[in-house]
Amino acid sequence: MAKSCAIVVRVFDGEAPYLQSFIDHHRSIGIDQFYPVIAPRGAPLCREILSRNQLGFTEVEGQKIGAVRGLIKEDYVAVIDADEYLHPDLLPFIQEEAFQSLAMPWRMTATLSDSGFESGLKRFFDFPQIKSVMRTRSLTGLGLHRSGTRGRGRCLGLSEGLAFPIHHYYLRGLDDLMLKEGGVVKRTLAQSTGRKSVALGEGSTAHQLAAFPSRHARVAFLLRVLDHLPEQKDPYAVSTDQVMLNRLREQMSVDLNSVKAELRQSINSIYGVFRKRSIHNQIKDIEKILADKPSKISYQKRVLRQLRSDYKIRQSWPSRLLNRVGIDRHVLPG
């Protein structure tokens, strides 16, 4: 008898322009059921999309995904975000293998271009942050990255999960960043780590930074890494719902161009702190981890640790001198 598979996903209206693409992809690879989690009275546009697709949802304060655990009837379940796409080969693997849980790494990509999400060519960076798929009957709880399980089933780690990376469209353009972090669409998760303020300290160089959202640092780091990697064909068909995007824009009482320019400048100022040598070493280090015995690594901690290290180096007088003469100065391509 064929095994069934479901996904649990939190949704808010900032995802409305991309939610249909997410649904279409997962239906195309054989996902049997969706369990969206929405804040009470929140995400009206996403509710429309779910209704159009004949999908129900669960309302819960704080979008606590544990609220849907008792609803899941399918054999396996994965908890992912709406910017993460499961690998098509995962479903055949579930049919062929018996396992309790499987950890899968991120295959990350990002762009500041509002048309970049739909481009057939992208750069990708494999990173050992994990998402998991679990056998439902073994669950003791649901987690965003790793869920609690019980029993003696096979718990497969990243070594096995490398064959099924989660495609993580980390940033789908400045529109996406504006919706996530520009304060335009109200987030349910007010304490989201993406909005946590970060500051690197005082200084007198061109790299002096005011407080900025941690997401901006993570995006800047990824864009810097992707600059060193080759373009590849994106195996998934992804799209932006322009009607939903325009409806969100119509609700905004801000100058869109001004907001996007400020966001780009924030990313650019952080992007310029990362040193070429540091980024090269980061790529090599992650490749070594993935090729050896990969284990989960915190993406945010790694990014901020490298940012602080490079900032400190750029504050030294030799680095300031090089900056004055235009050496080792990096900005985002136009």
CSV table of C-alpha atoms in Angstrom, one decimal:
chain,number,residue,atom,x,y,z
A,1,MET,CA,0.0,0.0,0.0
A,2,ALA,CA,1.4,3.4,-1.0
A,3,LYS,CA,2.5,5.7,1.9
A,4,SER,CA,1.0,9.1,2.1
A,5,CYS,CA,2.9,12.3,2.9
A,6,ALA,CA,1.8,15.7,4.3
A,7,ILE,CA,3.4,19.1,5.0
A,8,VAL,CA,2.8,21.6,7.8
A,9,VAL,CA,3.5,25.2,6.9
A,10,ARG,CA,3.0,28.6,8.6
A,11,VAL,CA,1.6,31.3,6.4
A,12,PHE,CA,1.2,35.0,6.6
A,13,ASP,CA,0.2,37.6,3.9
A,14,GLY,CA,3.8,38.4,3.0
A,15,GLU,CA,3.8,34.9,1.4
A,16,ALA,CA,0.7,35.6,-0.7
A,17,PRO,CA,2.5,36.4,-3.9
A,18,TYR,CA,4.4,33.1,-3.7
A,19,LEU,CA,2.0,30.7,-2.0
A,20,GLN,CA,0.3,29.4,-5.2
A,21,SER,CA,3.8,28.4,-6.6
A,22,PHE,CA,4.5,26.6,-3.3
A,23,ILE,CA,1.2,24.7,-3.5
A,24,ASP,CA,1.6,23.8,-7.2
A,25,HIS,CA,5.1,22.4,-6.7
A,26,HIS,CA,4.2,20.2,-3.8
A,27,ARG,CA,1.1,18.9,-5.5
A,28,SER,CA,3.1,18.1,-8.5
A,29,ILE,CA,5.6,15.9,-6.6
A,30,GLY,CA,2.8,13.9,-4.8
A,31,ILE,CA,2.2,15.6,-1.5
A,32,ASP,CA,-1.2,14.3,-0.3
A,33,GLN,CA,-2.2,16.9,2.3
A,34,PHE,CA,-1.3,20.4,3.5
A,35,TYR,CA,-1.7,21.7,7.1
A,36,PRO,CA,-1.4,25.5,6.9
A,37,VAL,CA,-1.2,27.3,10.3
A,38,ILE,CA,-2.5,30.9,10.3
A,39,ALA,CA,-2.8,33.5,13.1
A,40,PRO,CA,-6.4,34.2,14.2
A,41,ARG,CA,-7.9,36.9,11.9
A,42,GLY,CA,-4.6,37.0,10.0
A,43,ALA,CA,-3.5,36.5,6.4
A,44,PRO,CA,-6.7,37.2,4.5
A,45,LEU,CA,-5.0,36.9,1.1
A,46,CYS,CA,-3.5,33.6,2.0
A,47,ARG,CA,-7.0,32.4,3.1
A,48,GLU,CA,-8.3,33.2,-0.3
A,49,ILE,CA,-5.5,31.2,-2.0
A,50,LEU,CA,-6.1,28.2,0.3
A,51,SER,CA,-9.9,28.4,-0.3
A,52,ARG,CA,-9.3,28.5,-4.1
A,53,ASN,CA,-7.1,25.4,-3.8
A,54,GLN,CA,-9.7,23.7,-1.5
A,55,LEU,CA,-7.3,23.6,1.4
A,56,GLY,CA,-8.3,24.1,5.0
A,57,PHE,CA,-6.2,25.7,7.7
A,58,THR,CA,-5.8,25.9,11.5
A,59,GLU,CA,-5.9,29.2,13.4
A,60,VAL,CA,-3.7,29.4,16.4
A,61,GLU,CA,-2.0,32.3,18.3
A,62,GLY,CA,1.7,32.5,17.6
A,63,GLN,CA,1.3,30.1,14.7
A,64,LYS,CA,2.3,27.2,17.0
A,65,ILE,CA,2.5,24.3,14.7
A,66,GLY,CA,2.0,21.7,17.5
A,67,ALA,CA,-1.7,22.5,17.2
A,68,VAL,CA,-2.0,20.4,14.0
A,69,ARG,CA,-0.2,17.3,15.3
A,70,GLY,CA,-3.4,15.5,16.2
A,71,LEU,CA,-4.9,16.3,12.7
A,72,ILE,CA,-2.2,14.5,10.7
A,73,LYS,CA,-3.4,11.2,9.3
A,74,GLU,CA,-0.8,10.7,6.6
A,75,ASP,CA,2.1,8.3,7.1
A,76,TYR,CA,4.9,10.9,6.9
A,77,VAL,CA,5.0,14.6,7.6
A,78,ALA,CA,7.5,17.5,6.9
A,79,VAL,CA,7.4,20.9,8.6
A,80,ILE,CA,8.6,23.5,6.1
A,81,ASP,CA,8.2,27.2,5.4
A,82,ALA,CA,6.5,28.6,2.3
A,83,ASP,CA,9.9,29.6,0.8
A,84,GLU,CA,11.1,26.0,1.0
A,85,TYR,CA,10.5,23.3,-1.6
A,86,LEU,CA,10.8,19.6,-1.0
A,87,HIS,CA,12.9,17.5,-3.4
A,88,PRO,CA,10.8,15.4,-5.9
A,89,ASP,CA,12.9,12.3,-5.2
A,90,LEU,CA,11.9,12.4,-1.5
A,91,LEU,CA,8.5,10.9,-2.2
A,92,PRO,CA,9.8,7.8,-4.1
A,93,PHE,CA,12.3,7.4,-1.3
A,94,ILE,CA,9.5,7.4,1.3
A,95,GLN,CA,7.7,4.7,-0.7
A,96,GLU,CA,10.8,2.5,-1.0
A,97,GLU,CA,12.4,2.9,2.5
A,98,ALA,CA,11.3,2.4,6.1
A,99,PHE,CA,12.6,5.1,8.4
A,100,GLN,CA,11.5,7.1,11.4
A,101,SER,CA,13.0,10.5,10.5
A,102,LEU,CA,15.2,12.0,7.8
A,103,ALA,CA,17.2,15.2,8.1
A,104,MET,CA,17.6,17.3,4.9
A,105,PRO,CA,19.9,20.3,4.4
A,106,TRP,CA,19.1,23.6,2.8
A,107,ARG,CA,20.0,24.3,-0.8
A,108,MET,CA,19.9,28.1,-0.6
A,109,THR,CA,19.5,30.8,-3.2
A,110,ALA,CA,18.8,34.5,-3.0
A,111,THR,CA,18.3,37.5,-5.2
A,112,LEU,CA,17.6,41.2,-4.8
A,113,SER,CA,16.1,41.3,-8.3
A,114,ASP,CA,12.3,41.2,-8.2
A,115,SER,CA,12.4,39.1,-11.4
A,116,GLY,CA,15.2,36.9,-10.1
A,117,PHE,CA,12.9,34.4,-8.4
A,118,GLU,CA,11.4,33.3,-11.7
A,119,SER,CA,14.8,33.1,-13.5
A,120,GLY,CA,15.6,29.7,-14.9
A,121,LEU,CA,19.3,30.2,-13.9
A,122,LYS,CA,20.3,30.6,-10.2
A,123,ARG,CA,23.3,30.1,-7.9
A,124,PHE,CA,22.9,27.6,-5.1
A,125,PHE,CA,24.7,27.1,-1.8
A,126,ASP,CA,24.3,23.9,0.2
A,127,PHE,CA,24.3,24.5,3.9
A,128,PRO,CA,23.9,22.0,6.8
A,129,GLN,CA,20.9,23.6,8.4
A,130,ILE,CA,18.2,21.0,8.5
A,131,LYS,CA,14.5,20.4,8.0
A,132,SER,CA,13.1,16.9,8.7
A,133,VAL,CA,10.5,14.5,7.4
A,134,MET,CA,9.1,12.2,10.1
A,135,ARG,CA,7.0,9.1,10.4
A,136,THR,CA,3.7,10.4,11.9
A,137,ARG,CA,3.1,7.5,14.3
A,138,SER,CA,6.5,8.1,15.9
A,139,LEU,CA,5.9,11.8,16.6
A,140,THR,CA,6.1,13.1,20.1
A,141,GLY,CA,6.0,16.8,19.0
A,142,LEU,CA,6.4,19.0,16.0
A,143,GLY,CA,9.3,21.4,15.5
A,144,LEU,CA,10.3,23.8,12.8
A,145,HIS,CA,13.6,22.1,12.1
A,146,ARG,CA,13.6,18.8,14.1
A,147,SER,CA,10.6,17.1,15.6
A,148,GLY,CA,10.4,14.8,18.6
A,149,THR,CA,10.1,11.1,17.8
A,150,ARG,CA,10.0,7.8,19.8
A,151,GLY,CA,10.6,4.2,18.9
A,152,ARG,CA,13.5,2.2,17.3
A,153,GLY,CA,13.0,3.2,13.7
A,154,ARG,CA,15.9,4.3,11.5
A,155,CYS,CA,16.8,8.0,12.2
A,156,LEU,CA,18.6,9.1,9.1
A,157,GLY,CA,20.9,12.1,9.3
A,158,LEU,CA,22.3,14.7,6.8
A,159,SER,CA,24.6,12.1,5.2
A,160,GLU,CA,21.4,10.4,3.8
A,161,GLY,CA,19.5,13.7,3.5
A,162,LEU,CA,22.1,15.2,1.1
A,163,ALA,CA,20.3,13.3,-1.7
A,164,PHE,CA,17.1,15.3,-0.9
A,165,PRO,CA,18.1,18.9,-0.2
A,166,ILE,CA,15.3,21.4,0.6
A,167,HIS,CA,15.4,24.2,-2.0
A,168,HIS,CA,15.3,27.3,0.1
A,169,TYR,CA,14.4,30.5,-1.8
A,170,TYR,CA,15.9,32.5,1.0
A,171,LEU,CA,15.1,35.9,-0.7
A,172,ARG,CA,12.9,36.2,-3.8
A,173,GLY,CA,13.7,39.9,-4.5
A,174,LEU,CA,13.4,43.3,-2.8
A,175,ASP,CA,9.6,42.9,-2.9
A,176,ASP,CA,10.0,39.8,-0.8
A,177,LEU,CA,12.4,41.5,1.6
A,178,MET,CA,10.0,44.5,1.9
A,179,LEU,CA,7.1,42.2,2.8
A,180,LYS,CA,9.2,40.2,5.3
A,181,GLU,CA,11.2,42.8,7.0
A,182,GLY,CA,10.2,46.3,5.8
A,183,GLY,CA,7.4,46.6,8.4
A,184,VAL,CA,4.8,46.7,5.6
A,185,VAL,CA,3.0,43.5,6.4
A,186,LYS,CA,2.4,42.8,10.1
A,187,ARG,CA,4.0,39.7,11.3
A,188,THR,CA,2.4,37.4,13.8
A,189,LEU,CA,5.7,36.5,15.2
A,190,ALA,CA,6.7,39.9,16.7
A,191,GLN,CA,9.9,38.5,18.1
A,192,SER,CA,11.0,36.9,14.9
A,193,THR,CA,14.7,36.4,14.8
A,194,GLY,CA,14.7,37.9,11.3
A,195,ARG,CA,13.9,41.3,12.9
A,196,LYS,CA,16.3,41.0,15.8
A,197,SER,CA,18.5,44.1,15.9
A,198,VAL,CA,22.2,43.7,15.5
A,199,ALA,CA,25.0,46.2,15.9
A,200,LEU,CA,28.7,45.8,15.4
A,201,GLY,CA,29.9,48.7,17.5
A,202,GLU,CA,31.3,52.2,17.0
A,203,GLY,CA,33.9,53.1,14.5
A,204,SER,CA,35.2,55.7,12.1
A,205,THR,CA,35.6,53.8,8.9
A,206,ALA,CA,33.3,53.5,5.9
A,207,HIS,CA,32.0,50.3,7.4
A,208,GLN,CA,30.4,51.9,10.5
A,209,LEU,CA,27.0,50.2,10.8
A,210,ALA,CA,24.0,51.3,12.7
A,211,ALA,CA,21.7,48.6,14.1
A,212,PHE,CA,20.2,46.4,11.4
A,213,PRO,CA,17.9,43.3,11.3
A,214,SER,CA,19.7,40.0,11.5
A,215,ARG,CA,18.0,38.9,8.3
A,216,HIS,CA,19.8,41.6,6.4
A,217,ALA,CA,23.1,40.1,7.6
A,218,ARG,CA,22.1,36.6,6.6
A,219,VAL,CA,21.0,37.8,3.2
A,220,ALA,CA,24.2,39.8,2.6
A,221,PHE,CA,26.3,36.8,3.5
A,222,LEU,CA,24.4,34.5,1.2
A,223,LEU,CA,24.6,37.0,-1.7
A,224,ARG,CA,28.4,37.3,-1.1
A,225,VAL,CA,28.8,33.5,-1.1
A,226,LEU,CA,26.6,33.1,-4.2
A,227,ASP,CA,28.9,35.5,-6.1
A,228,HIS,CA,31.6,32.9,-5.9
A,229,LEU,CA,29.5,30.0,-7.2
A,230,PRO,CA,28.5,29.1,-10.8
A,231,GLU,CA,25.0,29.6,-12.2
A,232,GLN,CA,22.9,26.4,-12.6
A,233,LYS,CA,19.5,25.6,-14.0
A,234,ASP,CA,16.8,25.8,-11.3
A,235,PRO,CA,15.1,22.3,-11.6
A,236,TYR,CA,11.8,23.7,-10.2
A,237,ALA,CA,9.2,25.9,-11.9
A,238,VAL,CA,8.6,28.8,-9.5
A,239,SER,CA,6.5,31.9,-10.1
A,240,THR,CA,5.2,35.1,-8.5
A,241,ASP,CA,1.5,35.9,-8.3
A,242,GLN,CA,1.5,39.5,-9.5
A,243,VAL,CA,-2.2,40.0,-8.7
A,244,MET,CA,-1.6,39.2,-5.0
A,245,LEU,CA,1.6,41.3,-5.0
A,246,ASN,CA,-0.3,44.3,-6.4
A,247,ARG,CA,-3.0,43.9,-3.9
A,248,LEU,CA,-0.4,44.0,-1.1
A,249,ARG,CA,1.2,47.0,-2.6
A,250,GLU,CA,-2.2,48.8,-2.7
A,251,GLN,CA,-2.5,48.4,1.0
A,252,MET,CA,0.9,50.1,1.7
A,253,SER,CA,1.0,53.7,2.8
A,254,VAL,CA,4.7,54.0,2.0
A,255,ASP,CA,6.8,55.1,-0.9
A,256,LEU,CA,7.7,51.6,-2.3
A,257,ASN,CA,10.8,52.8,-4.2
A,258,SER,CA,12.1,54.6,-1.1
A,259,VAL,CA,11.6,51.6,1.2
A,260,LYS,CA,13.2,49.3,-1.3
A,261,ALA,CA,16.2,51.6,-1.7
A,262,GLU,CA,16.7,51.7,2.0
A,263,LEU,CA,16.5,47.9,2.3
A,264,ARG,CA,19.0,47.6,-0.6
A,265,GLN,CA,21.4,50.1,1.1
A,266,SER,CA,21.2,48.1,4.4
A,267,ILE,CA,22.1,44.9,2.6
A,268,ASN,CA,24.8,46.6,0.7
A,269,SER,CA,26.5,48.1,3.7
A,270,ILE,CA,26.7,44.7,5.4
A,271,TYR,CA,27.7,43.0,2.1
A,272,GLY,CA,30.8,45.2,1.9
A,273,VAL,CA,32.1,44.1,5.3
A,274,PHE,CA,32.6,40.5,4.4
A,275,ARG,CA,36.1,39.9,3.1
A,276,LYS,CA,36.7,37.8,-0.1
A,277,ARG,CA,39.1,35.5,1.8
A,278,SER,CA,36.6,34.9,4.5
A,279,ILE,CA,33.9,34.0,2.1
A,280,HIS,CA,36.2,31.7,0.2
A,281,ASN,CA,37.1,29.9,3.5
A,282,GLN,CA,33.5,29.7,4.5
A,283,ILE,CA,32.6,27.9,1.2
A,284,LYS,CA,35.5,25.5,1.6
A,285,ASP,CA,34.6,24.8,5.2
A,286,ILE,CA,31.0,24.0,4.5
A,287,GLU,CA,32.0,21.8,1.6
A,288,LYS,CA,34.3,19.9,3.9
A,289,ILE,CA,31.6,19.5,6.6
A,290,LEU,CA,29.1,18.2,4.0
A,291,ALA,CA,31.7,15.8,2.5
A,292,ASP,CA,32.7,14.3,5.9
A,293,LYS,CA,30.2,13.7,8.7
A,294,PRO,CA,27.7,16.5,8.4
A,295,SER,CA,25.9,17.8,11.4
A,296,LYS,CA,23.4,20.7,11.9
A,297,ILE,CA,25.0,24.2,12.0
A,298,SER,CA,23.2,27.4,12.9
A,299,TYR,CA,23.2,29.6,9.9
A,300,GLN,CA,22.6,32.8,11.8
A,301,LYS,CA,25.3,32.2,14.4
A,302,ARG,CA,27.9,31.4,11.6
A,303,VAL,CA,26.9,34.5,9.7
A,304,LEU,CA,27.1,36.9,12.6
A,305,ARG,CA,30.4,35.4,13.9
A,306,GLN,CA,32.0,36.0,10.5
A,307,LEU,CA,30.5,39.4,10.2
A,308,ARG,CA,31.9,40.5,13.5
A,309,SER,CA,35.3,39.0,12.7
A,310,ASP,CA,35.6,40.8,9.3
A,311,TYR,CA,34.3,44.0,10.8
A,312,LYS,CA,37.0,44.0,13.4
A,313,ILE,CA,39.7,43.4,10.8
A,314,ARG,CA,38.3,46.2,8.6
A,315,GLN,CA,38.6,48.5,11.6
A,316,SER,CA,42.3,48.0,11.8
A,317,TRP,CA,44.5,50.8,10.3
A,318,PRO,CA,46.0,48.7,7.4
A,319,SER,CA,42.4,47.9,6.3
A,320,ARG,CA,41.3,51.5,6.6
A,321,LEU,CA,44.3,52.5,4.5
A,322,LEU,CA,43.4,50.0,1.8
A,323,ASN,CA,39.8,51.3,1.7
A,324,ARG,CA,41.0,54.8,1.2
A,325,VAL,CA,42.8,53.8,-1.9
A,326,GLY,CA,39.9,51.7,-3.2
A,327,ILE,CA,41.4,48.3,-2.6
A,328,ASP,CA,39.2,45.4,-1.2
A,329,ARG,CA,36.1,47.5,-1.4
A,330,HIS,CA,33.0,45.4,-2.2
A,331,VAL,CA,29.5,46.5,-3.1
A,332,LEU,CA,26.6,44.7,-4.6
A,333,PRO,CA,26.4,44.6,-8.4
A,334,GLY,CA,24.0,47.3,-9.7
